[in-house]
């Protein structure tokens, strides 16, 4: 399968104008469907029979996706905002994952370095490094923007035209149209819209990137600044306020051509100067600060980042859930194990920043919440719990150490160096 992806990527990269006529046979391959099964993380019961049935239906063009189950989930850190999520059947998720396996290397050959979201071997920290580098180069006016309801607003016909620039296999195109028009069942009714790539499907992020690539490929860096896009969340790094205003106007124009628009509440122009409020991007708050401890009259400034207020609130909410009264029947060891599992992931993400002070706040908060939990289990107070953590336990009840793990980012020093997902090293 990896050899297949590598071949597709190299072929597409060698000829940007090539259109692929024969892809459906690859979607139907047993190893591709197996990888699709692994990607959706289902159990192994009856897998051989299921994959054989899917392959037969796909080859005979008898496969029909079922409507996804629509649910509304709260947006992280937002109490009164929800996003629609479409939960497809296991069969449909396998087919979508197989389509993604075959199509991704074809479009990866075209995607540009300014795009980071939902791409192999390109992470949020790669995008954040670009922000650091461009601020150091003097681009200190930032357009902070978010595309409104991107996944649900993409017009199907325009999306299919974008796909057809590279894919002309009619069986694959027909299958993609069926996936897009499968609909969502909510409150007992099936709705089939003419827009949207259902958020929650394995192939939806790829389709989003294919569509928004139309912005990336016409963006003029010299005229409008450096764009850094993570799916539908983006910033533009500019050298002047005027360039930032022109960039915002250009962004609105391009999105209007695509049938999309910006979320006005999250769109603004920010100057990166000492005393300015800064901006939030990918979970971090970014702000220009003055370096401390340097002698002499010269003032040195750099773009610092730390967990945003929203990220901090999400962490507190999760810690509060894990130490809630409803979990009092669990042992302290089990609760600490769950806390450590969450904290490890949270710390591993936010350690690449100037996060020490905020880590201290989370450490104090988790200690306090665990002390309250221990006090309630013993029908005592918070102070009893604090004494257990501080004095009666040699390792603070097993809570992980949150000190000394911060890695300060530096301009022009990549935080990692990995090869491209399909064999070619990134430049």
Coordinates of C-alpha atoms in Angstrom, one line a residue:
X1 CA 0.0 0.0 0.0
X2 CA 2.8 2.4 0.8
X3 CA 4.4 1.5 -2.5
X4 CA 1.1 2.4 -4.2
X5 CA 0.9 5.8 -2.5
X6 CA 4.5 6.5 -3.3
X7 CA 4.0 5.7 -7.0
X8 CA 0.8 7.9 -7.2
X9 CA 2.6 10.8 -5.4
X10 CA 5.7 10.6 -7.7
X11 CA 3.6 10.4 -10.8
X12 CA 1.4 13.4 -9.8
X13 CA 4.5 15.4 -8.8
X14 CA 6.3 14.7 -12.0
X15 CA 3.4 16.0 -14.2
X16 CA 1.2 18.7 -12.5
X17 CA -1.2 18.6 -15.4
X18 CA -1.8 14.9 -15.4
X19 CA -5.3 13.6 -14.7
X20 CA -5.8 10.1 -13.3
X21 CA -8.1 7.8 -15.3
X22 CA -7.8 4.5 -13.4
X23 CA -8.1 4.7 -9.6
X24 CA -11.2 2.7 -8.8
X25 CA -9.3 -0.6 -9.1
X26 CA -6.9 0.7 -6.4
X27 CA -9.8 1.6 -4.1
X28 CA -11.1 -1.9 -4.4
X29 CA -7.8 -3.5 -3.6
X30 CA -7.9 -5.8 -0.5
X31 CA -4.9 -4.2 1.1
X32 CA -6.3 -0.7 0.7
X33 CA -9.6 -1.8 2.2
X34 CA -7.8 -3.5 5.0
X35 CA -5.9 -0.3 5.8
X36 CA -9.2 1.5 5.7
X37 CA -10.5 -0.9 8.2
X38 CA -7.5 -0.3 10.5
X39 CA -8.0 3.5 10.1
X40 CA -11.5 3.4 11.5
X41 CA -10.4 1.3 14.5
X42 CA -13.2 -1.1 14.5
X43 CA -13.0 -4.5 16.1
X44 CA -11.9 -7.5 14.1
X45 CA -15.2 -9.5 14.2
X46 CA -16.2 -10.6 10.7
X47 CA -13.7 -8.4 9.0
X48 CA -12.7 -10.7 6.2
X49 CA -16.3 -11.2 5.1
X50 CA -17.1 -7.5 5.4
X51 CA -14.1 -6.5 3.3
X52 CA -14.9 -9.1 0.6
X53 CA -18.5 -7.8 0.4
X54 CA -17.4 -4.2 0.1
X55 CA -14.9 -5.0 -2.6
X56 CA -17.5 -6.9 -4.6
X57 CA -20.1 -4.1 -4.2
X58 CA -17.5 -1.5 -5.3
X59 CA -16.4 -3.4 -8.3
X60 CA -19.9 -4.0 -9.4
X61 CA -20.9 -0.4 -8.7
X62 CA -23.6 -1.6 -6.3
X63 CA -22.3 0.1 -3.2
X64 CA -24.5 2.8 -1.7
X65 CA -23.5 4.8 1.4
X66 CA -26.1 5.0 4.2
X67 CA -27.0 8.4 5.7
X68 CA -24.7 9.4 8.5
X69 CA -26.1 9.9 12.0
X70 CA -26.0 13.6 12.8
X71 CA -25.1 14.8 16.3
X72 CA -24.3 18.2 17.7
X73 CA -21.2 18.4 19.9
X74 CA -20.0 21.4 21.9
X75 CA -17.0 23.2 20.6
X76 CA -14.0 22.8 22.9
X77 CA -13.9 25.7 25.4
X78 CA -17.2 27.2 24.1
X79 CA -20.2 26.7 26.3
X80 CA -22.9 27.8 23.9
X81 CA -21.5 26.9 20.6
X82 CA -21.9 23.5 18.9
X83 CA -20.6 22.0 15.7
X84 CA -22.4 19.3 13.6
X85 CA -20.8 15.9 13.5
X86 CA -21.8 13.2 11.1
X87 CA -21.2 9.6 12.3
X88 CA -21.1 7.2 9.3
X89 CA -21.5 3.4 9.5
X90 CA -18.4 1.3 9.8
X91 CA -18.9 0.1 6.2
X92 CA -19.0 3.7 4.9
X93 CA -16.0 4.8 7.0
X94 CA -13.9 2.0 5.5
X95 CA -14.8 3.0 2.0
X96 CA -14.0 6.7 2.8
X97 CA -10.7 5.7 4.3
X98 CA -9.9 3.6 1.2
X99 CA -10.7 6.6 -1.0
X100 CA -8.5 8.8 1.1
X101 CA -5.6 6.3 0.9
X102 CA -5.7 6.4 -3.0
X103 CA -6.5 10.1 -3.5
X104 CA -4.3 11.7 -0.9
X105 CA -0.9 11.1 -2.6
X106 CA -2.3 12.5 -5.9
X107 CA -3.4 15.8 -4.3
X108 CA -0.4 15.9 -1.9
X109 CA 1.7 16.4 -4.9
X110 CA -0.1 19.7 -5.5
X111 CA -0.6 21.0 -2.0
X112 CA 1.7 23.9 -1.1
X113 CA 3.9 24.5 2.0
X114 CA 1.5 27.1 3.4
X115 CA -1.1 24.3 4.2
X116 CA -0.7 22.2 7.3
X117 CA -4.0 20.9 8.6
X118 CA -4.8 17.1 8.2
X119 CA -1.8 16.4 6.1
X120 CA 0.7 13.6 6.7
X121 CA 3.9 14.6 8.5
X122 CA 2.7 18.2 8.8
X123 CA 1.6 19.3 12.2
X124 CA 0.4 22.3 14.1
X125 CA 3.9 22.9 15.4
X126 CA 5.2 23.1 11.8
X127 CA 2.6 25.9 11.2
X128 CA 3.6 27.6 14.5
X129 CA 7.2 27.6 13.5
X130 CA 6.4 29.5 10.3
X131 CA 4.7 32.2 12.4
X132 CA 7.8 32.5 14.6
X133 CA 10.1 32.7 11.5
X134 CA 8.0 35.3 9.7
X135 CA 7.7 37.5 12.8
X136 CA 11.5 37.4 13.1
X137 CA 11.8 38.5 9.4
X138 CA 9.7 41.6 10.1
X139 CA 6.2 40.5 9.2
X140 CA 4.5 41.9 12.4
X141 CA 1.0 42.7 11.2
X142 CA -1.2 39.6 11.4
X143 CA -4.6 38.9 9.8
X144 CA -6.3 36.5 12.2
X145 CA -9.2 34.7 10.4
X146 CA -11.5 31.7 10.5
X147 CA -13.7 30.4 7.7
X148 CA -17.3 30.2 8.8
X149 CA -18.8 26.7 8.8
X150 CA -16.3 25.6 6.3
X151 CA -17.0 21.8 6.2
X152 CA -20.8 22.3 5.9
X153 CA -20.6 25.2 3.4
X154 CA -18.4 23.8 0.6
X155 CA -20.6 23.6 -2.5
X156 CA -20.6 20.0 -3.9
X157 CA -20.4 21.0 -7.6
X158 CA -17.5 23.4 -7.1
X159 CA -15.7 20.8 -5.0
X160 CA -16.2 18.1 -7.7
X161 CA -14.8 20.5 -10.3
X162 CA -11.7 20.9 -8.1
X163 CA -11.3 17.1 -7.8
X164 CA -11.8 16.6 -11.6
X165 CA -8.7 18.8 -12.2
X166 CA -6.7 15.7 -11.2
X167 CA -9.1 12.7 -11.3
X168 CA -11.2 11.6 -14.3
X169 CA -11.9 8.1 -13.3
X170 CA -15.7 8.2 -13.5
X171 CA -16.2 5.3 -11.1
X172 CA -14.3 7.2 -8.4
X173 CA -16.1 10.5 -9.2
X174 CA -19.4 8.7 -9.0
X175 CA -18.5 7.2 -5.6
X176 CA -17.4 10.6 -4.3
X177 CA -20.7 12.1 -5.3
X178 CA -22.5 9.3 -3.5
X179 CA -20.5 10.0 -0.4
X180 CA -21.2 13.7 -0.5
X181 CA -25.0 13.2 -1.1
X182 CA -25.5 10.3 1.3
X183 CA -27.2 12.8 3.7
X184 CA -27.4 13.1 7.4
X185 CA -30.2 11.6 9.6
X186 CA -31.3 13.8 12.5
X187 CA -34.5 13.6 14.5
X188 CA -35.7 10.7 12.3
X189 CA -35.4 12.6 9.0
X190 CA -32.7 12.4 6.3
X191 CA -31.4 15.7 5.0
X192 CA -29.5 15.7 1.7
X193 CA -27.8 19.1 1.2
X194 CA -26.1 20.4 -1.9
X195 CA -23.2 21.8 0.2
X196 CA -20.8 20.3 2.8
X197 CA -18.4 17.5 3.4
X198 CA -19.8 15.9 6.5
X199 CA -17.4 16.7 9.4
X200 CA -16.5 13.4 11.0
X201 CA -15.9 11.3 7.9
X202 CA -12.4 10.1 7.2
X203 CA -12.2 11.7 3.8
X204 CA -13.7 15.1 4.7
X205 CA -10.4 16.8 5.8
X206 CA -8.8 15.8 2.5
X207 CA -11.8 17.2 0.5
X208 CA -11.6 20.4 2.5
X209 CA -7.9 20.8 1.7
X210 CA -8.5 20.1 -2.0
X211 CA -11.1 22.9 -2.1
X212 CA -9.1 25.4 -0.1
X213 CA -6.0 24.7 -2.2
X214 CA -7.6 27.1 -4.7
X215 CA -6.8 29.9 -2.3
X216 CA -3.3 28.7 -1.6
X217 CA -2.3 28.5 -5.3
X218 CA -3.3 32.0 -6.3
X219 CA -2.1 33.7 -3.1
X220 CA 0.6 36.3 -3.8
X221 CA 3.1 36.3 -1.0
X222 CA 4.9 39.4 -2.2
X223 CA 1.7 41.4 -2.5
X224 CA -0.4 40.1 0.4
X225 CA 2.1 38.5 2.9
X226 CA 2.7 34.9 4.0
X227 CA -0.4 32.8 4.6
X228 CA -0.4 30.0 7.2
X229 CA -3.4 27.8 6.9
X230 CA -4.5 24.9 9.1
X231 CA -7.6 23.6 7.4
X232 CA -10.2 26.4 7.9
X233 CA -8.1 28.3 10.5
X234 CA -5.5 30.7 9.1
X235 CA -3.3 33.7 9.7
X236 CA -1.5 36.0 7.3
X237 CA 1.8 37.5 8.3
X238 CA 2.3 41.0 6.7
X239 CA 4.9 43.8 6.8
X240 CA 2.5 46.7 7.2
X241 CA -1.0 47.6 8.2
X242 CA -1.8 48.5 4.7
X243 CA -0.6 45.1 3.4
X244 CA -2.7 43.4 6.1
X245 CA -5.8 45.3 5.1
X246 CA -5.2 44.4 1.4
X247 CA -4.7 40.7 2.4
X248 CA -7.9 40.6 4.3
X249 CA -9.8 42.2 1.3
X250 CA -8.1 39.6 -1.0
X251 CA -9.1 36.8 1.3
X252 CA -12.7 37.8 1.4
X253 CA -12.7 38.0 -2.4
X254 CA -11.2 34.6 -2.9
X255 CA -13.6 33.0 -0.4
X256 CA -16.6 34.7 -2.0
X257 CA -15.6 33.0 -5.3
X258 CA -15.6 29.7 -3.5
X259 CA -19.0 30.3 -1.9
X260 CA -17.5 30.7 1.6
X261 CA -17.1 33.6 4.0
X262 CA -15.1 34.5 7.1
X263 CA -16.4 34.3 10.6
X264 CA -16.4 38.0 11.5
X265 CA -16.2 37.4 15.2
X266 CA -12.9 35.7 14.8
X267 CA -11.5 38.0 12.1
X268 CA -9.3 40.9 12.8
X269 CA -5.9 42.6 12.2
X270 CA -3.4 42.6 15.0
X271 CA -0.1 44.4 15.4
X272 CA 2.8 42.5 17.0
X273 CA 4.3 45.2 19.1
X274 CA 5.2 45.5 22.8
X275 CA 2.0 46.3 24.7
X276 CA -0.4 44.9 22.0
X277 CA -2.7 42.2 23.0
X278 CA -1.5 39.5 20.6
X279 CA -3.5 36.8 18.9
X280 CA -4.6 33.2 19.4
X281 CA -3.7 30.5 16.8
X282 CA -3.8 26.7 17.1
X283 CA -4.3 26.7 20.9
X284 CA -1.5 29.2 21.7
X285 CA -1.6 32.9 22.5
X286 CA 1.1 34.7 20.6
X287 CA 2.5 38.0 21.8
X288 CA 5.7 40.1 21.3
X289 CA 7.7 40.4 24.5
X290 CA 11.0 41.9 25.5
X291 CA 13.8 39.5 26.3
X292 CA 14.9 39.7 29.9
X293 CA 18.4 39.6 31.4
X294 CA 20.2 41.2 28.5
X295 CA 22.6 44.0 29.3
X296 CA 23.1 47.2 27.4
X297 CA 20.8 49.7 25.9
X298 CA 19.6 47.5 23.0
X299 CA 16.1 46.1 23.4
X300 CA 15.5 42.6 22.0
X301 CA 12.0 41.5 21.3
X302 CA 10.7 38.1 20.2
X303 CA 7.4 36.4 19.5
X304 CA 6.5 34.4 22.6
X305 CA 3.7 31.9 22.9
X306 CA 1.9 30.0 25.7
X307 CA -1.4 28.2 26.1
X308 CA -4.3 30.5 25.3
X309 CA -7.0 31.3 27.8
X310 CA -9.4 29.0 25.9
X311 CA -6.8 26.1 26.1
X312 CA -6.4 26.7 29.8
X313 CA -10.1 26.6 30.4
X314 CA -10.4 23.4 28.4
X315 CA -7.7 21.8 30.5
X316 CA -9.4 22.9 33.8
X317 CA -12.8 21.5 32.5
X318 CA -11.2 18.2 31.7
X319 CA -9.4 18.0 35.1
X320 CA -12.7 18.9 36.8
X321 CA -14.5 16.0 35.0
X322 CA -11.8 13.5 36.0
X323 CA -12.0 14.5 39.7
X324 CA -15.8 14.9 39.8
X325 CA -18.0 13.6 42.7
X326 CA -19.5 11.0 40.4
X327 CA -16.1 9.2 40.3
X328 CA -15.7 8.9 44.1
X329 CA -16.2 5.1 43.8
X330 CA -12.9 4.9 41.9
X331 CA -9.6 4.5 43.6
X332 CA -7.2 7.5 43.9
X333 CA -4.7 5.5 41.8
X334 CA -7.3 5.1 39.0
X335 CA -8.1 8.8 39.0
X336 CA -4.4 9.8 39.0
X337 CA -3.8 7.4 36.1
X338 CA -6.6 9.2 34.1
X339 CA -5.2 12.6 35.1
X340 CA -1.7 11.7 34.0
X341 CA -2.9 10.3 30.7
X342 CA -4.6 13.7 29.9
X343 CA -1.8 15.8 31.3
X344 CA 0.9 13.9 29.2
X345 CA -0.9 14.7 26.0
X346 CA -1.6 18.3 27.0
X347 CA 2.0 18.9 28.1
X348 CA 3.5 17.3 25.1
X349 CA 1.6 19.7 22.9
X350 CA 2.1 22.9 24.8
X351 CA 5.7 22.3 26.0
X352 CA 6.9 23.8 22.7
X353 CA 6.4 27.4 23.9
X354 CA 7.0 29.8 26.8
X355 CA 4.6 27.9 28.9
X356 CA 6.2 27.5 32.3
X357 CA 3.9 30.0 34.2
X358 CA 0.8 28.4 32.8
X359 CA 2.1 24.9 33.5
X360 CA 2.5 26.0 37.1
X361 CA -1.1 27.1 37.2
X362 CA -2.3 23.8 35.8
X363 CA -0.1 21.9 38.3
X364 CA -1.6 23.9 41.2
X365 CA -5.1 23.4 39.8
X366 CA -4.8 19.6 39.4
X367 CA -3.2 19.3 42.9
X368 CA -6.1 21.2 44.4
X369 CA -8.7 19.2 42.5
X370 CA -7.1 15.9 43.6
X371 CA -6.9 17.1 47.2
X372 CA -10.6 17.8 47.2
X373 CA -11.3 14.4 45.6
X374 CA -9.2 12.6 48.3
X375 CA -10.8 14.7 51.1
X376 CA -14.3 13.7 49.9
X377 CA -13.3 10.0 49.6
X378 CA -12.3 10.0 53.3
X379 CA -15.1 12.3 54.3
X380 CA -12.6 15.0 55.2
X381 CA -11.8 18.4 53.8
X382 CA -9.4 19.8 51.2
X383 CA -6.6 20.3 53.7
X384 CA -6.5 16.6 54.5
X385 CA -6.2 15.9 50.8
X386 CA -3.3 18.4 50.5
X387 CA -1.5 16.7 53.4
X388 CA -1.9 13.3 51.8
X389 CA -0.4 14.6 48.5
X390 CA 2.4 16.7 50.1
X391 CA 3.5 14.6 53.1
X392 CA 1.9 11.2 53.2
X393 CA 2.8 10.2 49.6
X394 CA 6.5 10.1 48.5
X395 CA 5.6 10.9 44.9
X396 CA 2.6 13.3 45.2
X397 CA 0.2 10.3 44.7
X398 CA 1.9 9.5 41.4
X399 CA 1.1 12.8 39.6
X400 CA 3.5 13.4 36.8
X401 CA 6.2 16.1 37.2
X402 CA 5.3 19.2 35.1
X403 CA 8.5 21.1 35.7
X404 CA 11.5 21.5 33.4
X405 CA 9.9 20.2 30.2
X406 CA 9.4 23.5 28.3
X407 CA 11.2 23.8 25.0
X408 CA 11.4 27.5 23.9
X409 CA 10.9 27.9 20.1
X410 CA 13.5 29.8 18.2
X411 CA 13.3 31.6 14.8
X412 CA 14.9 29.8 11.9
X413 CA 15.5 26.6 13.9
X414 CA 12.9 24.0 12.9
X415 CA 11.5 22.2 15.9
X416 CA 11.9 18.9 14.0
X417 CA 13.2 17.6 10.7
X418 CA 11.2 14.8 9.2
X419 CA 11.0 13.3 5.6
X420 CA 7.9 13.9 3.5
X421 CA 5.1 11.5 4.0
X422 CA 5.6 9.9 0.6
X423 CA 9.3 9.8 0.5
X424 CA 10.4 13.3 -0.7
X425 CA 12.1 15.5 1.9
X426 CA 10.4 18.8 2.6
X427 CA 12.2 21.9 1.5

